[in-house]
PDB file of C-alpha atoms and ligand atoms in Angstrom:
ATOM      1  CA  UNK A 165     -89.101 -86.092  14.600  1.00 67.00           C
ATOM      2  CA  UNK A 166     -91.065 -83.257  13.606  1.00 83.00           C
ATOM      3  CA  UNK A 167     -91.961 -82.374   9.926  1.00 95.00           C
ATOM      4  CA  UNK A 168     -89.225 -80.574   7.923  1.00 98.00           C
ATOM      5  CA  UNK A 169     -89.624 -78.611   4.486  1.00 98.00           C
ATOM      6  CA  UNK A 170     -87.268 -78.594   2.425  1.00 98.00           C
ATOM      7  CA  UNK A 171     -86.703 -76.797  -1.325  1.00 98.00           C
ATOM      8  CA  UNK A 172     -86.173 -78.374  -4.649  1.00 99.00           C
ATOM      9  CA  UNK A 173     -85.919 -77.474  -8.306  1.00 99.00           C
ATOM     10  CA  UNK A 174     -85.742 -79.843 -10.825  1.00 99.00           C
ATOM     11  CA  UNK A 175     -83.915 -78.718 -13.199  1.00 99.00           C
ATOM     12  CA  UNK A 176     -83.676 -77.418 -17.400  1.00 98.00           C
ATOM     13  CA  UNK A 177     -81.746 -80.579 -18.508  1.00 98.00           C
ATOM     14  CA  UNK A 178     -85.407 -82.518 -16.309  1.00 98.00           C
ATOM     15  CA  UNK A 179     -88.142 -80.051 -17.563  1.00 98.00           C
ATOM     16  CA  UNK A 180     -86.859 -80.310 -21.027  1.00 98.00           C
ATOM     17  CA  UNK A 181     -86.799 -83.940 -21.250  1.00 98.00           C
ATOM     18  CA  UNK A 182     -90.436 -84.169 -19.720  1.00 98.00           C
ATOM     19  CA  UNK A 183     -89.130 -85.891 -16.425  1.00 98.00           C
ATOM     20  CA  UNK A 184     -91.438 -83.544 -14.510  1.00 98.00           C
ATOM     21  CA  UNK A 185     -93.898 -85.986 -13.604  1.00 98.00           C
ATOM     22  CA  UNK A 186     -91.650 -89.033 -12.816  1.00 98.00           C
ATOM     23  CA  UNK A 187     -89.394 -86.948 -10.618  1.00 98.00           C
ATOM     24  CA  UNK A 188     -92.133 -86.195  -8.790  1.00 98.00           C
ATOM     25  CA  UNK A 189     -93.341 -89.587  -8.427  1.00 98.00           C
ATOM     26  CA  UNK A 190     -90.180 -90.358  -6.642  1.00 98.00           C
ATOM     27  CA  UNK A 191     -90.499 -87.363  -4.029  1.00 98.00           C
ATOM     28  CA  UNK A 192     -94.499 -88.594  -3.503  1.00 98.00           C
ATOM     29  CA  UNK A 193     -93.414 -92.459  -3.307  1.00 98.00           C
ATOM     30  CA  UNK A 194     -91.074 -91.407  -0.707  1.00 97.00           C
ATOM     31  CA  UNK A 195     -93.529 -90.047   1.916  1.00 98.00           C
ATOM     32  CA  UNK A 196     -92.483 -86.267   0.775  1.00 98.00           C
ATOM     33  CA  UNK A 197     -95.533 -84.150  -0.056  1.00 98.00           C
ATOM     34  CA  UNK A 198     -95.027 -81.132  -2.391  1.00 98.00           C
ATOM     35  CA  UNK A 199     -96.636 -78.345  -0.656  1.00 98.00           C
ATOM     36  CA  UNK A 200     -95.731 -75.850  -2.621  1.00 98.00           C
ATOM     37  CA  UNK A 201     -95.075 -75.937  -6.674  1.00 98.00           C
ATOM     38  CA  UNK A 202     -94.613 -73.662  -9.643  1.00 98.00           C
ATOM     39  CA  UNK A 203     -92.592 -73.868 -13.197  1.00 98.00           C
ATOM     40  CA  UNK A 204     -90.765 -70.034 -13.865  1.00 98.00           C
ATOM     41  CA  UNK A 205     -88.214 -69.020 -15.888  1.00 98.00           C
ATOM     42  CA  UNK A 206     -85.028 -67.663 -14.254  1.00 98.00           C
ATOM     43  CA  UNK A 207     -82.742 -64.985 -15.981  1.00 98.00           C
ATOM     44  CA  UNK A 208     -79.163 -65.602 -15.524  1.00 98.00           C
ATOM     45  CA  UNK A 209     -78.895 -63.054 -12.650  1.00 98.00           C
ATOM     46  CA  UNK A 210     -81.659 -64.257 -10.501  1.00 98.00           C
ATOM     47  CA  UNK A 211     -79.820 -68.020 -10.610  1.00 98.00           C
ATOM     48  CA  UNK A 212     -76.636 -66.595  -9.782  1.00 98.00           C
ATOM     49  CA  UNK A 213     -78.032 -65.072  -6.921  1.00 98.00           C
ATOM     50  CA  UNK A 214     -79.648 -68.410  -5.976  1.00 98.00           C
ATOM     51  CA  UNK A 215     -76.144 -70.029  -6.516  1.00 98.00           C
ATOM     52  CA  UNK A 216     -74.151 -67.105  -4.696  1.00 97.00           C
ATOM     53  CA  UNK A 217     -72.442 -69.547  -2.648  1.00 97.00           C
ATOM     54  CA  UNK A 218     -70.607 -70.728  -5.863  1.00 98.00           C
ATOM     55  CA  UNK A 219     -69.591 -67.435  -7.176  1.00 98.00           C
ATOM     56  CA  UNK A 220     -65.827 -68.396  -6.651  1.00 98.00           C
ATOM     57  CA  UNK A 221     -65.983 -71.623  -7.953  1.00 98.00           C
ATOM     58  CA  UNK A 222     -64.909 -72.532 -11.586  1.00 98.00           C
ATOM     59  CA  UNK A 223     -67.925 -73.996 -12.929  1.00 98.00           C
ATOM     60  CA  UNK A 224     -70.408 -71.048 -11.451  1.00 98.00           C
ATOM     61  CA  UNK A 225     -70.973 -69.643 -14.551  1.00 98.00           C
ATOM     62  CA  UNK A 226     -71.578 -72.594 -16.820  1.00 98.00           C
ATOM     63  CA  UNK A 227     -74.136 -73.366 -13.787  1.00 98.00           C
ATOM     64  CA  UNK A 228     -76.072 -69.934 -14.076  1.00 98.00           C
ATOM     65  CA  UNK A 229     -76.094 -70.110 -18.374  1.00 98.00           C
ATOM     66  CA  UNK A 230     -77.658 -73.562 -17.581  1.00 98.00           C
ATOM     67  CA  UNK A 231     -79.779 -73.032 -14.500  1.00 98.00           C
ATOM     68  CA  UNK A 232     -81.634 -69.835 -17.048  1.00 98.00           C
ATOM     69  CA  UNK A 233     -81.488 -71.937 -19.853  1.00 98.00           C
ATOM     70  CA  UNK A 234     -85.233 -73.231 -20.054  1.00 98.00           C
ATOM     71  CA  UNK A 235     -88.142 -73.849 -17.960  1.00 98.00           C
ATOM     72  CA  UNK A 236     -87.519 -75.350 -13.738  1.00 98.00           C
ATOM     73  CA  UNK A 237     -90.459 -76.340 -11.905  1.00 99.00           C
ATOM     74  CA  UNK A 238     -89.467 -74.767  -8.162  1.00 98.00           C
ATOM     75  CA  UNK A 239     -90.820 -76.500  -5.173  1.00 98.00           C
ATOM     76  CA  UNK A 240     -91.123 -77.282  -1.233  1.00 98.00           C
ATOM     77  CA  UNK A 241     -91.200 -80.900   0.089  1.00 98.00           C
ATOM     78  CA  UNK A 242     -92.413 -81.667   3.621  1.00 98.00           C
ATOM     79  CA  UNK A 243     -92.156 -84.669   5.428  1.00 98.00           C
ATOM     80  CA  UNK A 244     -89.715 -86.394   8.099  1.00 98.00           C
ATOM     81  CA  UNK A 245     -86.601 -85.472   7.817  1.00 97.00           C
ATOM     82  CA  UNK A 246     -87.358 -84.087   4.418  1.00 98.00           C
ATOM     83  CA  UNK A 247     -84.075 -82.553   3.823  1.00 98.00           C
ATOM     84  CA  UNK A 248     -81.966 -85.790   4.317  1.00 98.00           C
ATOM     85  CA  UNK A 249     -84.418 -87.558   2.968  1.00 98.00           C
ATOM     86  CA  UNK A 250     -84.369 -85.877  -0.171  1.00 98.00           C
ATOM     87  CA  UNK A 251     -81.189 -85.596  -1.030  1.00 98.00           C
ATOM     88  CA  UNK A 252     -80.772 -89.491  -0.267  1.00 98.00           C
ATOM     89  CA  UNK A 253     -83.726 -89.450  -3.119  1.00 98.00           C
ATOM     90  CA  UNK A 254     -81.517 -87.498  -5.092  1.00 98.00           C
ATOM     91  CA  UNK A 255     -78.119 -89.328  -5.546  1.00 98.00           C
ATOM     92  CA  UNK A 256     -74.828 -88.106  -5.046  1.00 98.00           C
ATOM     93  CA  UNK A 257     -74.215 -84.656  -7.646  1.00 98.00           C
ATOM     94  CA  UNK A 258     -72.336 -86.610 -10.338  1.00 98.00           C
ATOM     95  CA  UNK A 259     -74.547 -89.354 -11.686  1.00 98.00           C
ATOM     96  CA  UNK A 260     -71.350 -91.913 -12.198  1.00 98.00           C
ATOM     97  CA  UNK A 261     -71.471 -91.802  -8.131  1.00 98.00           C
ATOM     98  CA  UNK A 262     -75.088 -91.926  -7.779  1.00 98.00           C
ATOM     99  CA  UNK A 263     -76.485 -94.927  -6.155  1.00 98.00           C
ATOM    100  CA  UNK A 264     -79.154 -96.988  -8.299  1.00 98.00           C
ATOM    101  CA  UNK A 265     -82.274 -96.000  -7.981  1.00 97.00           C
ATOM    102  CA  UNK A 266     -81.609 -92.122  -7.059  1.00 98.00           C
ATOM    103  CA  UNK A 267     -82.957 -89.227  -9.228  1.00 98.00           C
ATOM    104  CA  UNK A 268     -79.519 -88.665 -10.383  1.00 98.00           C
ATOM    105  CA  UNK A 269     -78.635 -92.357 -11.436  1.00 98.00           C
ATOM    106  CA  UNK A 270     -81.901 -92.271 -13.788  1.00 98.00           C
ATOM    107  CA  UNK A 271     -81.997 -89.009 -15.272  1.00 98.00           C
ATOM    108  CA  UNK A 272     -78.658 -86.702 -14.583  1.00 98.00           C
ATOM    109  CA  UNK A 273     -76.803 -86.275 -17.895  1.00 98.00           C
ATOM    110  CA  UNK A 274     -73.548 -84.988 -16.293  1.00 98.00           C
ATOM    111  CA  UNK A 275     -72.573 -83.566 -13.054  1.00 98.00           C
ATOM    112  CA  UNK A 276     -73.276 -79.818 -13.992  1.00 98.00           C
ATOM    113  CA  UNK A 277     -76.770 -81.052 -15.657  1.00 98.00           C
ATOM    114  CA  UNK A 278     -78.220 -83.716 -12.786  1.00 98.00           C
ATOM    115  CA  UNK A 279     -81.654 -83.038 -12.901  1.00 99.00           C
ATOM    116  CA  UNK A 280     -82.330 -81.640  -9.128  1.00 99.00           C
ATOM    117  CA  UNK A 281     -81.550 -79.159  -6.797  1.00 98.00           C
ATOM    118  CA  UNK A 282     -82.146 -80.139  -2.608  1.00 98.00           C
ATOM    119  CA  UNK A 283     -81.802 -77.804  -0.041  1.00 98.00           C
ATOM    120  CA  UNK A 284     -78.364 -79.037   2.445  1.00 98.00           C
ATOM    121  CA  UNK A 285     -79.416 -77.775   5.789  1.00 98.00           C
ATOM    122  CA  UNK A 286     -82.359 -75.751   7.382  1.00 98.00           C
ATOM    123  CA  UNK A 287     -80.863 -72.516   7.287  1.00 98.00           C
ATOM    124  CA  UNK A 288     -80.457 -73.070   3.486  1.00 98.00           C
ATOM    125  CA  UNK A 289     -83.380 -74.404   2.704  1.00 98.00           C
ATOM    126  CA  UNK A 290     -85.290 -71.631   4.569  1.00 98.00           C
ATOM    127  CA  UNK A 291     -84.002 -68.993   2.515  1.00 98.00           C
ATOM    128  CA  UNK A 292     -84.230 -70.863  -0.367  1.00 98.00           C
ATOM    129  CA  UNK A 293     -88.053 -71.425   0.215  1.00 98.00           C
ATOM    130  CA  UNK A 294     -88.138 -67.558   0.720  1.00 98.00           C
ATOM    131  CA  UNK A 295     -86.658 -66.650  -2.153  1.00 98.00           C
ATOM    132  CA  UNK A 296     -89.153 -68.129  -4.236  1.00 98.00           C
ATOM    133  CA  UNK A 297     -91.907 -68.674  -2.218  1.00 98.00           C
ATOM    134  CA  UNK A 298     -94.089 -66.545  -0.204  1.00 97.00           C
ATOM    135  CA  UNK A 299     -95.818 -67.890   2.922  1.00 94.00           C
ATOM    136  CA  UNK A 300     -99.467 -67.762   1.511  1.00 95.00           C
ATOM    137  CA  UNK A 301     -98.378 -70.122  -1.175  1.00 96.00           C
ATOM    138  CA  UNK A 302     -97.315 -72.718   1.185  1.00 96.00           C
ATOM    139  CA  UNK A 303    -100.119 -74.974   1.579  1.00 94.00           C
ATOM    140  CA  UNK A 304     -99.043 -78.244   3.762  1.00 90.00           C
TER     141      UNK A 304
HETATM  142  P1  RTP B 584     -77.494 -78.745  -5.658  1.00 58.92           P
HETATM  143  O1  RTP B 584     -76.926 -77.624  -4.814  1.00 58.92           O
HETATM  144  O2  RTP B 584     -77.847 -78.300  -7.062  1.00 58.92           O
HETATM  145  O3  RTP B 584     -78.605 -79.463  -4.974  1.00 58.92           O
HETATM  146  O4  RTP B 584     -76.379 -79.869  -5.858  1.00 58.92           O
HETATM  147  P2  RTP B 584     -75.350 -80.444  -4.810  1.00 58.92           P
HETATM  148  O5  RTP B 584     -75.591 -79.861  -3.452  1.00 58.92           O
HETATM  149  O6  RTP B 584     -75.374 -81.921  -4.946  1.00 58.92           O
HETATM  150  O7  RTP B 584     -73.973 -79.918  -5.400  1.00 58.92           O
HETATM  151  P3  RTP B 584     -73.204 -78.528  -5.124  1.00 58.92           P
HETATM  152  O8  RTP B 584     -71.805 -78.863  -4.732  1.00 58.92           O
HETATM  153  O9  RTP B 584     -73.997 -77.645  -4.206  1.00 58.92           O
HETATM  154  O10 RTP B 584     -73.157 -77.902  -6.590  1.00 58.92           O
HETATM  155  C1  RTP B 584     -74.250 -77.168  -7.083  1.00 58.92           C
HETATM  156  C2  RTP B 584     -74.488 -77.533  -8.516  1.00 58.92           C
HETATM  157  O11 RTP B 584     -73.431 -77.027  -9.317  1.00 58.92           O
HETATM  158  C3  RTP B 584     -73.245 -77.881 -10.439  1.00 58.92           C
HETATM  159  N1  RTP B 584     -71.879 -78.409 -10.421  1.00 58.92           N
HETATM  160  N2  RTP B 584     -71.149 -78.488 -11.509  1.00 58.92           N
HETATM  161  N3  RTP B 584     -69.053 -78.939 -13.345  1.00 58.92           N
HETATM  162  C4  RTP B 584     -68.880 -79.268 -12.078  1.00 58.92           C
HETATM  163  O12 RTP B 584     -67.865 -79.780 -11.654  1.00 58.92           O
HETATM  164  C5  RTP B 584     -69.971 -79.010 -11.145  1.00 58.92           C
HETATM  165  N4  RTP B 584     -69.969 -79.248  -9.840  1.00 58.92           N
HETATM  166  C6  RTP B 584     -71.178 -78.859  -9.386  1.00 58.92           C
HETATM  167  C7  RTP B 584     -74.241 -79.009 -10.326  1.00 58.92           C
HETATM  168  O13 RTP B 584     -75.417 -78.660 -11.053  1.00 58.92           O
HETATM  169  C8  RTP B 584     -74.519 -79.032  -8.826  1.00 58.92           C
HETATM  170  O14 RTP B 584     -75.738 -79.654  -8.555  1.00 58.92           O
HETATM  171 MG1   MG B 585     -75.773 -77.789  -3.084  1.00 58.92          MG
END
């Protein structure tokens, strides 16, 4: 299989906590390589564009108040299967389902607050990379 990228944020309830570098750790240990990295500051709009696909759902604006509450370190991951691979890094979203071991089963405080964001599928995770990213800063 070739090599994927895929995009991940770890997220205010992670950066606040100083969970930065051991989240990473987990993505490196894995055989994912960050190839991209930054930490910004999102305002409530630009998340809820990120999270557009949510707009209808009940919890979208809790999610957006969080996602622009502090610091996220944005980032793309490349490797095999890097997609599927991450989220299997991640956990399921609610920590309780999490299986041990995961991001999520470590860190996550609650399923609104879990500590990561992974892209689902290519098409996502291409715009998602191009949303934050621009090709020059993509360094594999
Ligand atoms: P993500 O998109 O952040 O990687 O997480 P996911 O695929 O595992 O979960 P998704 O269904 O896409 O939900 C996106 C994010 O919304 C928040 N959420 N809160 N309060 C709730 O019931 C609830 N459900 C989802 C979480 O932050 C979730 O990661
Ligand atoms: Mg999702």
């Amino acid at each position: 299989m070739a090599l994927e990228r895929t995009f991940s944020i770890i997220k205010p309830d992670a950066t606040r906590r100083n969970l930065t570098g051991k989240i990473n750790a987990k993505f490196e240990d894995a055989g994912l390589r960050i190839v991209a990295q930054k930490r910004i500051h999102m305002t409530k709009e630009q998340a809820g564009v990120f999270y557009a696909v949510h707009a209808e759902r009940p919890f979208y604006g809790e999610l957006c108040d969080f996602m622009s509450s502090a610091p996220v370190v944005v980032q793309v991951l490349e490797g095999e299967n890097a997609i599927a691979k991450n989220r299997e890094i991640m956990g399921a979203t609610n920590p309780a389902d999490a299986a041990p071991g995961t991001i999520r089963a470590e860190f996550a405080e609650s399923v609104g607050e879990n500590s990561v964001h992974g892209s689902d599928a290519p098409e996502t995770a291409a715009v998602e990379i191009a949303y934050f990213f621009s090709g020059l800063e993509l360094v594999g």
